C-alpha cells in the first residue's frame, strides 16, 4: 500500500484526527480539495466550546462533547491557542420558559454535568446588567475558542508528526481492493491520479455521504441535508454590553439551539444562527438581509438595549445534518464499516455541532477504532 492511513477532509475534525493518528502511526496522508484547511463548516460556526448540556443521554454527542471540552481547554492552554472560558447563560424571558430551565438542568445532570446553577433576577443582573431574564441557567464550563488558531495548531503538530497534507486535491473515487482501498484524486491542475491506502477515514463534512457512496455504502439514513444558519453582527458600541454567551431556551427537537448571542475572541458579538433546511445541497452562503427584523425581535426579548439599526448581516454556515426536518435529534455517525463489508473504512457523517468542541475526543475515538481494526 502507498499509504497506511488516508484522511479525507482538512476541517477541524479531520485535522484533529490527523494529529492524533500521526502520534501513533506512520505513512499518513490528509487529502483536502481546497488550497488550505477549514474552508467550509469549520470556519463558519459559533466557535463555542459547548458544555454538553443538550444532548441525548449516553449519545456520542453527549459523551464526546463532555470529554472533548476538557481535552480542548487543556490543549489550548498547552499550545497557547486563544480561548476564553467565559461561561453561558440560558435565559427564560417569559414565565412559561421558567420550567424549561429546570428541565434542562435535570437532563444535564443525567449527562454528568453537575456544575449548572439556576440564577434569580438579582444574580443575573450582577453578572450581566444589560440583559433581561426572569431566571437563567448558568453554565460555567462553556467558552469560546479561536478556531483558525486551533486548526493551525492541529496542522502544525500533524506535519511535525510526519503526516503529509495534500491540499488542492479532491477525492473523486474510492474502490475496495485486496487489503485496502484505491483512491482517485483530481488535483489542482485537473489531473487524475490514484494511490492505495490500507485505512481510509472519511471526514469530508458536508459531502461525507458522497464519499461513503463512492466506496459503495448507500444508506438513506446517512444522507446529508444542508441546513443553513445565518448570523447578524451587533455593531459597536453595543457589542460591549454583554460579556458572556446568552442563549434563549432551545427548540424542543434541537434542530438548532435558538438565535443566541455569541462573543468572539476579537470582542465581536453576533446573533444567530437560525435554522433553515435548504431545498437542495448547494453551498449557499448568501445572507438574507430581510431576516434582520426576525433576528431583532427574537433577541430584543433578552437584549432590551438593542435597536434595529444595531444589527448588520455577518455570515452563514451550513450544518451537515442527517436529522430530517421534524425528526428527533440524531447522533454523530462514527463507524468502522467492516459489518457492511468495508474493513478499515471509517465513516464520520453528520458531524454537526458539537463537532468543534469534540474534535479531540472524536480523534481519540477514531484512533481507538483504528487500533481495534489492526
Ligand atoms: C452555523 C454553525 C454553527 C456551529 N457552531 C458550533 C459551535 O459553536 N461549537 C461546536 O462545537 N460546533 C459548532 N458547529 C459544528 C462544527 O462547526 C462542525 O462540527 C465542524 O466544523 C465539522 O468539522 P469537519 O472537519 O467534520 O467538517 P468541515 O469543516 O466541513 O471539513 C470537511 C472538509 O472536507 C473537505 N472535503 C469534502 N469533500 C472532499 C473531497 N471529495 N475531497 C477532498 N476534500 C474534501 C472539505 O473541503 C472540508 O474542508 C457549528 C456548525 C454550524 C454550521
Short mmCIF file of C-alpha atoms and ligand atoms in Angstrom, two decimals:
data_model
loop_
_atom_site.label_atom_id
_atom_site.label_comp_id
_atom_site.label_asym_id
_atom_site.label_seq_id
_atom_site.Cartn_x
_atom_site.Cartn_y
_atom_site.Cartn_z
CA UNK A 1 0.00 0.00 0.00
CA UNK A 2 1.18 3.54 -0.77
CA UNK A 3 -0.32 4.86 2.47
CA UNK A 4 -1.17 3.27 5.80
CA UNK A 5 -3.94 5.74 6.65
CA UNK A 6 -5.65 8.36 4.45
CA UNK A 7 -7.88 11.00 5.99
CA UNK A 8 -10.26 12.84 3.65
CA UNK A 9 -11.06 16.44 4.67
CA UNK A 10 -9.00 19.08 6.48
CA UNK A 11 -11.72 20.64 8.63
CA UNK A 12 -11.32 20.82 12.39
CA UNK A 13 -12.30 17.14 12.77
CA UNK A 14 -10.02 15.77 10.01
CA UNK A 15 -7.10 17.84 11.30
CA UNK A 16 -7.60 16.68 14.90
CA UNK A 17 -7.69 13.08 13.65
CA UNK A 18 -4.52 13.67 11.61
CA UNK A 19 -2.71 14.95 14.70
CA UNK A 20 -3.84 12.07 16.89
CA UNK A 21 -3.24 9.17 14.50
CA UNK A 22 0.15 10.55 13.40
CA UNK A 23 1.32 10.32 17.03
CA UNK A 24 0.99 6.53 16.84
CA UNK A 25 1.12 5.54 13.16
CA UNK A 26 3.35 6.20 10.14
CA UNK A 27 2.71 6.90 6.47
CA UNK A 28 -0.38 9.04 6.87
CA UNK A 29 -1.96 11.31 4.25
CA UNK A 30 -4.55 14.03 4.78
CA UNK A 31 -6.24 14.99 1.50
CA UNK A 32 -8.18 18.25 1.10
CA UNK A 33 -9.86 19.65 -2.02
CA UNK A 34 -9.32 23.31 -1.10
CA UNK A 35 -5.91 25.00 -1.09
CA UNK A 36 -5.89 25.35 2.69
CA UNK A 37 -7.63 23.94 5.76
CA UNK A 38 -11.01 24.87 7.23
CA UNK A 39 -12.63 26.50 4.21
CA UNK A 40 -16.10 25.06 4.89
CA UNK A 41 -18.11 24.46 8.09
CA UNK A 42 -15.11 24.72 10.41
CA UNK A 43 -14.70 28.42 9.65
CA UNK A 44 -18.42 29.22 9.63
CA UNK A 45 -19.66 28.45 13.12
CA UNK A 46 -20.18 30.00 16.55
CA UNK A 47 -16.74 28.91 17.90
CA UNK A 48 -18.37 27.86 21.17
CA UNK A 49 -16.83 25.26 23.46
CA UNK A 50 -20.08 23.60 24.45
CA UNK A 51 -20.63 22.20 27.93
CA UNK A 52 -22.66 19.18 26.72
CA UNK A 53 -26.00 20.28 28.14
CA UNK A 54 -28.47 19.38 25.43
CA UNK A 55 -27.50 16.04 24.02
CA UNK A 56 -29.33 12.75 24.50
CA UNK A 57 -28.00 10.76 27.45
CA UNK A 58 -25.21 8.32 26.54
CA UNK A 59 -25.13 9.52 22.92
CA UNK A 60 -21.76 10.06 21.24
CA UNK A 61 -22.61 13.77 21.10
CA UNK A 62 -23.03 13.91 24.90
CA UNK A 63 -20.02 11.75 25.74
CA UNK A 64 -17.60 13.19 23.20
CA UNK A 65 -18.65 16.77 23.97
CA UNK A 66 -18.09 16.47 27.71
CA UNK A 67 -14.77 14.66 27.26
CA UNK A 68 -13.77 16.88 24.33
CA UNK A 69 -14.46 20.14 26.18
CA UNK A 70 -11.94 19.23 28.88
CA UNK A 71 -9.36 17.99 26.38
CA UNK A 72 -9.82 21.15 24.30
CA UNK A 73 -9.28 23.51 27.26
CA UNK A 74 -6.13 21.55 28.23
CA UNK A 75 -4.90 21.62 24.61
CA UNK A 76 -5.49 25.38 24.28
CA UNK A 77 -3.53 26.02 27.49
CA UNK A 78 -0.70 23.74 26.40
CA UNK A 79 -0.29 25.16 22.88
CA UNK A 80 -1.39 28.73 23.64
CA UNK A 81 -4.42 28.61 21.36
CA UNK A 82 -6.58 31.68 22.24
CA UNK A 83 -9.71 30.74 24.21
CA UNK A 84 -11.98 32.25 26.83
CA UNK A 85 -13.84 30.19 29.40
CA UNK A 86 -16.44 32.97 29.55
CA UNK A 87 -19.49 30.90 30.64
CA UNK A 88 -23.01 30.97 29.28
CA UNK A 89 -26.49 31.92 30.46
CA UNK A 90 -29.62 30.19 29.17
CA UNK A 91 -32.33 32.73 29.84
CA UNK A 92 -36.06 32.46 30.45
CA UNK A 93 -37.62 35.69 29.25
CA UNK A 94 -41.23 34.67 29.91
CA UNK A 95 -42.99 32.82 32.76
CA UNK A 96 -43.69 29.73 30.62
CA UNK A 97 -39.97 29.29 29.89
CA UNK A 98 -39.04 29.02 33.58
CA UNK A 99 -39.92 25.30 33.96
CA UNK A 100 -37.93 24.54 30.79
CA UNK A 101 -34.80 25.80 32.52
CA UNK A 102 -35.20 23.32 35.38
CA UNK A 103 -35.84 20.55 32.81
CA UNK A 104 -32.59 21.39 31.03
CA UNK A 105 -30.69 21.29 34.32
CA UNK A 106 -32.09 17.86 35.18
CA UNK A 107 -31.20 16.35 31.80
CA UNK A 108 -27.72 17.90 32.03
CA UNK A 109 -27.25 16.24 35.44
CA UNK A 110 -28.19 12.97 33.71
CA UNK A 111 -25.31 13.60 31.29
CA UNK A 112 -22.92 14.03 34.21
CA UNK A 113 -22.87 17.83 34.19
CA UNK A 114 -23.33 18.92 37.77
CA UNK A 115 -21.95 22.46 37.62
CA UNK A 116 -25.06 24.22 36.25
CA UNK A 117 -26.61 26.83 38.51
CA UNK A 118 -30.12 28.31 38.44
CA UNK A 119 -29.85 32.10 38.86
CA UNK A 120 -32.52 34.52 40.06
CA UNK A 121 -33.02 38.03 38.64
CA UNK A 122 -30.65 39.80 41.05
CA UNK A 123 -27.83 37.33 40.42
CA UNK A 124 -28.34 37.69 36.66
CA UNK A 125 -28.12 41.47 36.85
CA UNK A 126 -24.90 41.25 38.81
CA UNK A 127 -23.37 39.11 36.06
CA UNK A 128 -24.95 40.73 33.00
CA UNK A 129 -26.52 44.06 34.00
CA UNK A 130 -27.75 44.85 30.47
CA UNK A 131 -29.85 41.76 29.71
CA UNK A 132 -33.43 40.89 30.65
CA UNK A 133 -34.18 37.48 32.17
CA UNK A 134 -36.67 36.24 34.74
CA UNK A 135 -34.46 33.27 35.56
CA UNK A 136 -31.37 31.76 33.98
CA UNK A 137 -29.28 28.65 33.95
CA UNK A 138 -25.57 29.39 34.23
CA UNK A 139 -23.03 27.08 32.64
CA UNK A 140 -19.55 27.96 33.93
CA UNK A 141 -17.68 25.46 31.71
CA UNK A 142 -18.88 26.89 28.38
CA UNK A 143 -16.40 29.03 26.45
CA UNK A 144 -15.14 30.20 23.09
CA UNK A 145 -12.06 29.35 21.05
CA UNK A 146 -10.23 30.87 18.10
CA UNK A 147 -10.98 28.10 15.62
CA UNK A 148 -8.48 29.22 13.00
CA UNK A 149 -5.60 29.11 15.51
CA UNK A 150 -6.82 25.74 16.74
CA UNK A 151 -6.83 24.26 13.23
CA UNK A 152 -3.41 25.79 12.53
CA UNK A 153 -2.06 24.09 15.67
CA UNK A 154 -3.57 20.71 14.68
CA UNK A 155 -2.00 21.15 11.22
CA UNK A 156 1.44 22.08 12.62
CA UNK A 157 1.50 19.16 15.06
CA UNK A 158 0.34 16.73 12.34
CA UNK A 159 3.13 17.85 10.00
CA UNK A 160 5.67 17.63 12.82
CA UNK A 161 4.49 14.07 13.48
CA UNK A 162 5.20 13.21 9.82
CA UNK A 163 1.68 13.40 8.34
CA UNK A 164 1.67 14.55 4.70
CA UNK A 165 -1.05 17.06 3.89
CA UNK A 166 -2.10 17.28 0.27
CA UNK A 167 -4.12 20.43 -0.48
CA UNK A 168 -5.93 21.18 -3.74
CA UNK A 169 -6.79 17.51 -4.33
CA UNK A 170 -10.37 16.30 -4.49
CA UNK A 171 -11.24 12.66 -3.89
CA UNK A 172 -13.36 11.59 -6.86
CA UNK A 173 -13.39 7.81 -6.49
CA UNK A 174 -12.70 5.05 -3.95
CA UNK A 175 -12.50 1.35 -4.79
CA UNK A 176 -12.20 -1.57 -2.41
CA UNK A 177 -9.11 -3.66 -3.31
CA UNK A 178 -7.31 -6.53 -1.64
CA UNK A 179 -6.08 -5.29 1.77
CA UNK A 180 -7.31 -1.74 1.39
CA UNK A 181 -8.64 0.91 -0.98
CA UNK A 182 -7.64 2.63 -4.20
CA UNK A 183 -8.33 6.37 -4.02
CA UNK A 184 -8.58 8.58 -7.11
CA UNK A 185 -7.82 12.28 -6.82
CA UNK A 186 -8.38 15.24 -9.10
CA UNK A 187 -5.55 17.68 -8.42
CA UNK A 188 -5.40 21.48 -8.79
CA UNK A 189 -4.14 21.07 -12.40
CA UNK A 190 -7.23 18.95 -13.19
CA UNK A 191 -5.12 15.80 -13.48
CA UNK A 192 -6.32 12.48 -12.10
CA UNK A 193 -4.08 10.16 -10.14
CA UNK A 194 -4.60 7.19 -7.88
CA UNK A 195 -2.92 5.71 -4.85
CA UNK A 196 -3.66 2.94 -2.38
CA UNK A 197 -4.30 3.07 1.34
CA UNK A 198 -4.90 0.38 3.93
CA UNK A 199 -7.24 2.53 6.04
CA UNK A 200 -9.49 5.36 4.85
CA UNK A 201 -11.10 7.91 7.18
CA UNK A 202 -13.99 9.85 5.69
CA UNK A 203 -14.08 13.23 7.43
CA UNK A 204 -15.44 15.16 4.45
CA UNK A 205 -18.09 17.18 6.30
CA UNK A 206 -20.91 18.32 4.04
CA UNK A 207 -20.02 15.76 1.34
CA UNK A 208 -19.12 12.85 3.61
CA UNK A 209 -22.26 10.99 2.42
CA UNK A 210 -20.97 11.26 -1.17
CA UNK A 211 -17.56 9.86 -0.13
CA UNK A 212 -19.32 6.96 1.60
CA UNK A 213 -21.39 6.32 -1.55
CA UNK A 214 -18.19 6.29 -3.66
CA UNK A 215 -16.98 3.18 -1.84
CA UNK A 216 -20.40 1.51 -2.17
CA UNK A 217 -22.29 2.37 1.01
CA UNK A 218 -25.73 3.66 0.04
CA UNK A 219 -27.86 4.25 3.10
CA UNK A 220 -30.83 6.61 3.17
CA UNK A 221 -30.23 7.13 6.89
CA UNK A 222 -26.84 8.67 6.14
CA UNK A 223 -27.95 11.20 3.53
CA UNK A 224 -26.81 14.68 4.45
CA UNK A 225 -29.25 17.55 4.30
CA UNK A 226 -27.73 21.02 4.12
CA UNK A 227 -29.14 23.14 6.93
CA UNK A 228 -28.15 26.77 6.79
CA UNK A 229 -27.61 29.10 9.73
CA UNK A 230 -27.21 32.85 9.32
CA UNK A 231 -25.72 35.39 11.72
CA UNK A 232 -26.15 39.13 12.27
CA UNK A 233 -23.43 41.19 13.92
CA UNK A 234 -24.17 43.61 16.79
CA UNK A 235 -22.40 46.83 15.80
CA UNK A 236 -20.18 48.75 18.21
CA UNK A 237 -20.55 50.19 20.79
CA UNK A 238 -23.45 47.86 21.81
CA UNK A 239 -21.19 44.82 21.42
CA UNK A 240 -19.64 45.86 24.74
CA UNK A 241 -22.90 45.41 26.63
CA UNK A 242 -22.61 41.61 27.03
CA UNK A 243 -19.67 39.64 28.35
CA UNK A 244 -20.95 36.07 28.10
CA UNK A 245 -22.78 33.78 25.72
CA UNK A 246 -26.54 34.30 26.13
CA UNK A 247 -28.98 31.68 24.84
CA UNK A 248 -32.75 31.53 24.83
CA UNK A 249 -34.34 28.20 25.84
CA UNK A 250 -33.94 25.78 22.90
CA UNK A 251 -36.37 24.40 20.34
CA UNK A 252 -37.81 21.06 21.59
CA UNK A 253 -36.29 18.76 18.90
CA UNK A 254 -32.94 20.53 18.87
CA UNK A 255 -32.89 21.41 15.18
CA UNK A 256 -30.98 24.41 16.45
CA UNK A 257 -30.48 25.94 19.86
CA UNK A 258 -32.23 29.24 19.21
CA UNK A 259 -30.92 32.59 17.99
CA UNK A 260 -28.32 33.23 20.63
CA UNK A 261 -25.64 35.77 21.41
CA UNK A 262 -22.07 34.69 20.83
CA UNK A 263 -18.96 36.64 21.56
CA UNK A 264 -15.65 36.02 19.82
CA UNK A 265 -12.01 36.35 20.75
CA UNK A 266 -11.80 39.71 18.96
CA UNK A 267 -14.57 41.30 21.05
CA UNK A 268 -17.18 40.89 18.32
CA UNK A 269 -20.77 39.95 19.21
CA UNK A 270 -23.13 38.19 16.88
CA UNK A 271 -26.69 36.87 16.92
CA UNK A 272 -27.54 33.54 15.39
CA UNK A 273 -27.54 31.09 13.83
CA UNK A 274 -31.10 30.49 12.67
CA UNK A 275 -32.12 27.13 11.15
CA UNK A 276 -33.17 26.60 7.56
CA UNK A 277 -33.01 23.33 5.67
CA UNK A 278 -32.02 24.11 2.07
CA UNK A 279 -34.13 22.66 -0.73
CA UNK A 280 -31.06 21.09 -2.31
CA UNK A 281 -27.48 20.54 -1.18
CA UNK A 282 -25.91 23.69 -2.59
CA UNK A 283 -23.15 25.71 -0.95
CA UNK A 284 -25.38 28.72 -0.48
CA UNK A 285 -23.72 31.16 1.93
CA UNK A 286 -25.78 34.15 0.76
CA UNK A 287 -27.09 36.40 3.51
CA UNK A 288 -30.78 37.26 3.76
CA UNK A 289 -30.95 40.93 4.70
CA UNK A 290 -34.74 40.67 5.15
CA UNK A 291 -34.20 38.40 8.18
CA UNK A 292 -32.95 41.35 10.21
CA UNK A 293 -36.45 42.04 11.61
CA UNK A 294 -36.87 38.45 12.86
CA UNK A 295 -33.39 38.39 14.44
CA UNK A 296 -34.03 41.74 16.06
CA UNK A 297 -37.41 40.66 17.51
CA UNK A 298 -36.05 37.37 18.77
CA UNK A 299 -33.03 38.91 20.53
CA UNK A 300 -34.85 42.03 21.79
CA UNK A 301 -36.67 39.79 24.31
CA UNK A 302 -33.47 39.38 26.30
CA UNK A 303 -31.36 42.27 24.96
CA UNK A 304 -33.62 45.27 25.75
CA UNK A 305 -30.91 47.78 24.71
CA UNK A 306 -30.95 46.53 21.12
CA UNK A 307 -32.28 48.75 18.29
CA UNK A 308 -32.99 47.53 14.76
CA UNK A 309 -30.08 49.52 13.28
CA UNK A 310 -27.57 47.97 15.68
CA UNK A 311 -27.59 44.83 13.52
CA UNK A 312 -25.84 44.05 10.23
CA UNK A 313 -25.64 40.77 8.26
CA UNK A 314 -22.45 38.88 9.19
CA UNK A 315 -22.04 35.37 7.75
CA UNK A 316 -23.67 31.98 7.17
CA UNK A 317 -22.68 28.39 7.80
CA UNK A 318 -24.18 25.07 6.74
CA UNK A 319 -24.83 22.17 9.11
CA UNK A 320 -24.27 18.66 7.70
CA UNK A 321 -27.50 17.21 9.13
CA UNK A 322 -28.63 13.60 8.92
CA UNK A 323 -31.64 14.51 11.08
CA UNK A 324 -34.55 15.21 8.76
CA UNK A 325 -36.83 18.22 9.48
CA UNK A 326 -39.09 17.50 12.46
CA UNK A 327 -37.24 14.29 13.43
CA UNK A 328 -35.79 13.79 16.92
CA UNK A 329 -32.13 14.63 17.44
CA UNK A 330 -29.70 12.29 15.58
CA UNK A 331 -26.30 11.30 16.90
CA UNK A 332 -22.88 11.60 15.21
CA UNK A 333 -22.35 8.61 12.91
CA UNK A 334 -18.80 7.34 13.50
CA UNK A 335 -18.32 3.73 12.36
CA UNK A 336 -15.65 1.37 11.11
CA UNK A 337 -17.58 -0.26 8.27
CA UNK A 338 -16.49 -3.94 8.50
CA UNK A 339 -20.10 -5.01 9.09
CA UNK A 340 -21.06 -3.56 5.70
CA UNK A 341 -18.10 -5.32 4.05
CA UNK A 342 -15.65 -2.41 4.11
CA UNK A 343 -12.98 -3.19 6.73
CA UNK A 344 -10.66 -0.31 7.52
CA UNK A 345 -13.10 2.26 6.10
CA UNK A 346 -14.14 4.69 8.83
CA UNK A 347 -17.11 6.97 8.21
CA UNK A 348 -17.80 10.22 10.08
CA UNK A 349 -21.17 11.54 8.89
CA UNK A 350 -23.50 14.15 10.38
CA UNK A 351 -20.65 15.91 12.21
CA UNK A 352 -22.62 18.99 13.14
CA UNK A 353 -22.39 20.76 16.50
CA UNK A 354 -20.67 19.94 18.88
CA UNK A 355 -18.06 18.75 16.35
CA UNK A 356 -15.65 21.59 17.06
CA UNK A 357 -15.85 21.14 20.85
CA UNK A 358 -15.47 17.37 20.48
CA UNK A 359 -12.70 17.40 17.85
CA UNK A 360 -10.01 15.94 20.14
CA UNK A 361 -12.26 13.30 21.71
CA UNK A 362 -13.55 12.34 18.23
CA UNK A 363 -9.91 11.94 17.16
CA UNK A 364 -9.24 9.68 20.17
CA UNK A 365 -12.36 7.66 19.39
CA UNK A 366 -11.32 7.20 15.73
CA UNK A 367 -7.78 6.26 16.77
CA UNK A 368 -9.25 3.54 19.00
CA UNK A 369 -11.31 2.25 16.06
CA UNK A 370 -8.09 2.02 14.03
CA UNK A 371 -6.23 0.21 16.79
CA UNK A 372 -9.15 -2.20 17.13
CA UNK A 373 -9.09 -2.82 13.34
CA UNK A 374 -5.33 -3.50 13.22
C1 LIG B 1 -23.85 27.51 11.91
C2 LIG B 1 -22.99 26.52 12.67
C3 LIG B 1 -22.62 26.78 14.00
C4 LIG B 1 -21.85 25.86 14.71
N1 LIG B 1 -21.44 26.17 15.97
C5 LIG B 1 -20.65 25.30 16.65
C6 LIG B 1 -20.17 25.62 17.95
O1 LIG B 1 -20.38 26.72 18.44
N2 LIG B 1 -19.47 24.67 18.62
C7 LIG B 1 -19.20 23.45 18.10
O2 LIG B 1 -18.61 22.62 18.78
N3 LIG B 1 -19.59 23.14 16.84
C8 LIG B 1 -20.29 24.05 16.10
N4 LIG B 1 -20.68 23.75 14.84
C9 LIG B 1 -20.29 22.47 14.26
C10 LIG B 1 -18.85 22.49 13.76
O3 LIG B 1 -18.60 23.64 13.00
C11 LIG B 1 -18.63 21.23 12.91
O4 LIG B 1 -18.97 20.10 13.69
C12 LIG B 1 -17.18 21.07 12.46
O5 LIG B 1 -16.69 22.25 11.88
C13 LIG B 1 -17.11 19.92 11.46
O6 LIG B 1 -15.78 19.79 11.06
P1 LIG B 1 -15.42 18.76 9.91
O7 LIG B 1 -13.95 18.73 9.84
O8 LIG B 1 -16.17 17.49 10.12
O9 LIG B 1 -16.09 19.38 8.59
P2 LIG B 1 -15.64 20.55 7.59
O10 LIG B 1 -15.12 21.73 8.29
O11 LIG B 1 -16.78 20.74 6.67
O12 LIG B 1 -14.44 19.90 6.79
C14 LIG B 1 -14.62 18.92 5.81
C15 LIG B 1 -13.53 19.11 4.79
O13 LIG B 1 -13.62 18.05 3.83
C16 LIG B 1 -13.25 18.59 2.58
N5 LIG B 1 -13.76 17.72 1.51
C17 LIG B 1 -15.06 17.45 1.24
N6 LIG B 1 -15.18 16.62 0.19
C18 LIG B 1 -13.89 16.36 -0.22
C19 LIG B 1 -13.36 15.58 -1.27
N7 LIG B 1 -14.13 14.90 -2.13
N8 LIG B 1 -12.01 15.54 -1.41
C20 LIG B 1 -11.20 16.24 -0.55
N9 LIG B 1 -11.67 17.00 0.44
C21 LIG B 1 -13.00 17.05 0.63
C22 LIG B 1 -13.91 19.97 2.58
O14 LIG B 1 -13.33 20.83 1.63
C23 LIG B 1 -13.68 20.41 4.01
O15 LIG B 1 -12.50 21.18 4.17
C24 LIG B 1 -21.45 24.65 14.08
C25 LIG B 1 -21.79 24.41 12.75
C26 LIG B 1 -22.54 25.34 12.04
C27 LIG B 1 -22.86 25.11 10.60
#
